[in-house]
Amino acid sequence: MIIQNTKLTCFIEQSRIQQRTTEIAHELSKKFVDQTPIFIGILNGSFIFLSDLIREMTVPSEVDFIKVSSYAGEQSTGTIRLIKDISADITHRHVIIVEDIIDTGLTIKFIKDRMLEAGPASVTIVTLLLKPDMVKIPFPVDYVGFEIPPEFVVGYGLDYDQQFRYLPAIYRIEGNVNE
Ligand code: IMP
């Protein structure tokens, strides 16, 4: 399909995302039975995945957000900048960090290190997408929705220069129709 002069092809259908999100929510619910974990969503990209995930949980939870920036267009700038910090006190809390996509891993490493400074009871990492060929982090990612090749994808919260976040599935950018 073509949206705003950009050719997009569907990469992961909405029904597959829903099914995988439910599976992860059930695993997290088992892990945190009798607990009230706090989800920390990384803005902006994780907001749709996070909202679907918490509604499939069978244990109560709390939610907060953190915002960092490292990307301009399709390129990571390599430097992470904190734009909005969490407001909750996470000391002795079970923290679940929710990311839309892990590419190099720089963002998730920055945020995990920052969360650990507050002395949480545990830190669990959930990402909808992971690019295993790109990632360089010294710790495992606990829950991965889908592993994908190192290509730029949009939709279901993920953007290209703030576009396409609203799309209900995940798409690959094939190029600009004017080029
Ligand atoms: P990392 O720090 O290299 O792991 O990059 C993580 C962040 O980069 C994600 O939270 C996204 O905001 C952005 N990002 C990386 N790859 C993509 C992509 O394919 N589409 C959209 N955003 C991406």
PDB file of N, CA and C and ligand atoms in Angstrom, residues 70-71 76 80 99-107 131 151-153 158-159, ligand 1:
ATOM      1  N   SER A  70      17.227   8.973  20.509  1.00  0.00           N
ATOM      2  CA  SER A  70      18.532   8.661  19.925  1.00  0.00           C
ATOM      3  C   SER A  70      18.446   8.612  18.412  1.00  0.00           C
ATOM      4  N   TYR A  71      17.215   8.584  17.877  1.00  0.00           N
ATOM      5  CA  TYR A  71      17.065   8.387  16.437  1.00  0.00           C
ATOM      6  C   TYR A  71      16.659   9.660  15.721  1.00  0.00           C
ATOM      7  N   SER A  76      20.348   5.763  14.147  1.00  0.00           N
ATOM      8  CA  SER A  76      20.604   6.038  15.553  1.00  0.00           C
ATOM      9  C   SER A  76      21.729   7.062  15.620  1.00  0.00           C
ATOM     10  N   ILE A  80      22.225   8.700  23.738  1.00  0.00           N
ATOM     11  CA  ILE A  80      20.872   8.662  24.300  1.00  0.00           C
ATOM     12  C   ILE A  80      20.663   9.916  25.163  1.00  0.00           C
ATOM     13  N   GLU A  99       9.639  -2.171  25.562  1.00  0.00           N
ATOM     14  CA  GLU A  99      10.241  -1.488  24.404  1.00  0.00           C
ATOM     15  C   GLU A  99       9.501  -1.943  23.141  1.00  0.00           C
ATOM     16  N   ASP A 100       9.433  -1.089  22.149  1.00  0.00           N
ATOM     17  CA  ASP A 100       8.817  -1.493  20.881  1.00  0.00           C
ATOM     18  C   ASP A 100       9.788  -2.333  20.063  1.00  0.00           C
ATOM     19  N   ILE A 101      11.031  -1.860  19.966  1.00  0.00           N
ATOM     20  CA  ILE A 101      12.008  -2.580  19.146  1.00  0.00           C
ATOM     21  C   ILE A 101      13.408  -2.369  19.718  1.00  0.00           C
ATOM     22  N   ILE A 102      14.178  -3.448  19.752  1.00  0.00           N
ATOM     23  CA  ILE A 102      15.584  -3.339  20.159  1.00  0.00           C
ATOM     24  C   ILE A 102      16.423  -3.546  18.916  1.00  0.00           C
ATOM     25  N   ASP A 103      17.213  -2.524  18.606  1.00  0.00           N
ATOM     26  CA  ASP A 103      18.058  -2.546  17.413  1.00  0.00           C
ATOM     27  C   ASP A 103      19.503  -2.756  17.870  1.00  0.00           C
ATOM     28  N   THR A 104      20.228  -1.694  18.192  1.00  0.00           N
ATOM     29  CA  THR A 104      21.584  -1.866  18.729  1.00  0.00           C
ATOM     30  C   THR A 104      21.539  -2.276  20.203  1.00  0.00           C
ATOM     31  N   GLY A 105      20.467  -1.886  20.898  1.00  0.00           N
ATOM     32  CA  GLY A 105      20.355  -2.158  22.330  1.00  0.00           C
ATOM     33  C   GLY A 105      20.816  -0.994  23.202  1.00  0.00           C
ATOM     34  N   LEU A 106      21.313   0.069  22.575  1.00  0.00           N
ATOM     35  CA  LEU A 106      21.799   1.226  23.345  1.00  0.00           C
ATOM     36  C   LEU A 106      20.714   1.806  24.246  1.00  0.00           C
ATOM     37  N   THR A 107      19.501   1.932  23.697  1.00  0.00           N
ATOM     38  CA  THR A 107      18.398   2.539  24.453  1.00  0.00           C
ATOM     39  C   THR A 107      18.049   1.680  25.665  1.00  0.00           C
ATOM     40  N   LYS A 131      16.095  -7.070  16.678  1.00  0.00           N
ATOM     41  CA  LYS A 131      16.922  -7.321  15.495  1.00  0.00           C
ATOM     42  C   LYS A 131      18.213  -7.994  15.975  1.00  0.00           C
ATOM     43  N   GLU A 151      15.991  -4.589   9.201  1.00  0.00           N
ATOM     44  CA  GLU A 151      15.318  -3.687   8.261  1.00  0.00           C
ATOM     45  C   GLU A 151      14.495  -2.696   9.053  1.00  0.00           C
ATOM     46  N   PHE A 152      14.189  -1.561   8.444  1.00  0.00           N
ATOM     47  CA  PHE A 152      13.419  -0.540   9.146  1.00  0.00           C
ATOM     48  C   PHE A 152      11.932  -0.821   8.992  1.00  0.00           C
ATOM     49  N   VAL A 153      11.223  -0.909  10.122  1.00  0.00           N
ATOM     50  CA  VAL A 153       9.785  -1.219  10.092  1.00  0.00           C
ATOM     51  C   VAL A 153       8.996  -0.125  10.812  1.00  0.00           C
ATOM     52  N   LEU A 158       5.394   2.088  16.028  1.00  0.00           N
ATOM     53  CA  LEU A 158       6.725   2.447  15.491  1.00  0.00           C
ATOM     54  C   LEU A 158       6.584   3.487  14.377  1.00  0.00           C
ATOM     55  N   ASP A 159       7.526   4.413  14.337  1.00  0.00           N
ATOM     56  CA  ASP A 159       7.410   5.523  13.386  1.00  0.00           C
ATOM     57  C   ASP A 159       8.606   5.633  12.452  1.00  0.00           C
TER      58      ASP A 159
HETATM   59  P1  IMP B   1      18.477   0.942  19.805  1.00  0.00           P
HETATM   60  O1  IMP B   1      18.891   1.892  20.879  1.00  0.00           O
HETATM   61  O2  IMP B   1      19.445   0.948  18.638  1.00  0.00           O
HETATM   62  O3  IMP B   1      18.209  -0.443  20.289  1.00  0.00           O
HETATM   63  O4  IMP B   1      17.152   1.514  19.172  1.00  0.00           O
HETATM   64  C1  IMP B   1      15.932   1.423  19.825  1.00  0.00           C
HETATM   65  C2  IMP B   1      14.987   2.507  19.372  1.00  0.00           C
HETATM   66  O5  IMP B   1      15.240   2.887  18.022  1.00  0.00           O
HETATM   67  C3  IMP B   1      13.561   2.021  19.382  1.00  0.00           C
HETATM   68  O6  IMP B   1      12.934   2.338  20.594  1.00  0.00           O
HETATM   69  C4  IMP B   1      12.936   2.787  18.224  1.00  0.00           C
HETATM   70  O7  IMP B   1      12.464   4.030  18.679  1.00  0.00           O
HETATM   71  C5  IMP B   1      14.063   3.023  17.265  1.00  0.00           C
HETATM   72  N1  IMP B   1      14.106   2.046  16.161  1.00  0.00           N
HETATM   73  C6  IMP B   1      15.059   1.122  15.922  1.00  0.00           C
HETATM   74  N2  IMP B   1      14.782   0.396  14.839  1.00  0.00           N
HETATM   75  C7  IMP B   1      13.593   0.868  14.368  1.00  0.00           C
HETATM   76  C8  IMP B   1      12.736   0.491  13.256  1.00  0.00           C
HETATM   77  O8  IMP B   1      12.987  -0.439  12.459  1.00  0.00           O
HETATM   78  N3  IMP B   1      11.598   1.224  13.131  1.00  0.00           N
HETATM   79  C9  IMP B   1      11.242   2.237  13.962  1.00  0.00           C
HETATM   80  N4  IMP B   1      12.004   2.605  15.011  1.00  0.00           N
HETATM   81  C10 IMP B   1      13.171   1.928  15.218  1.00  0.00           C
END
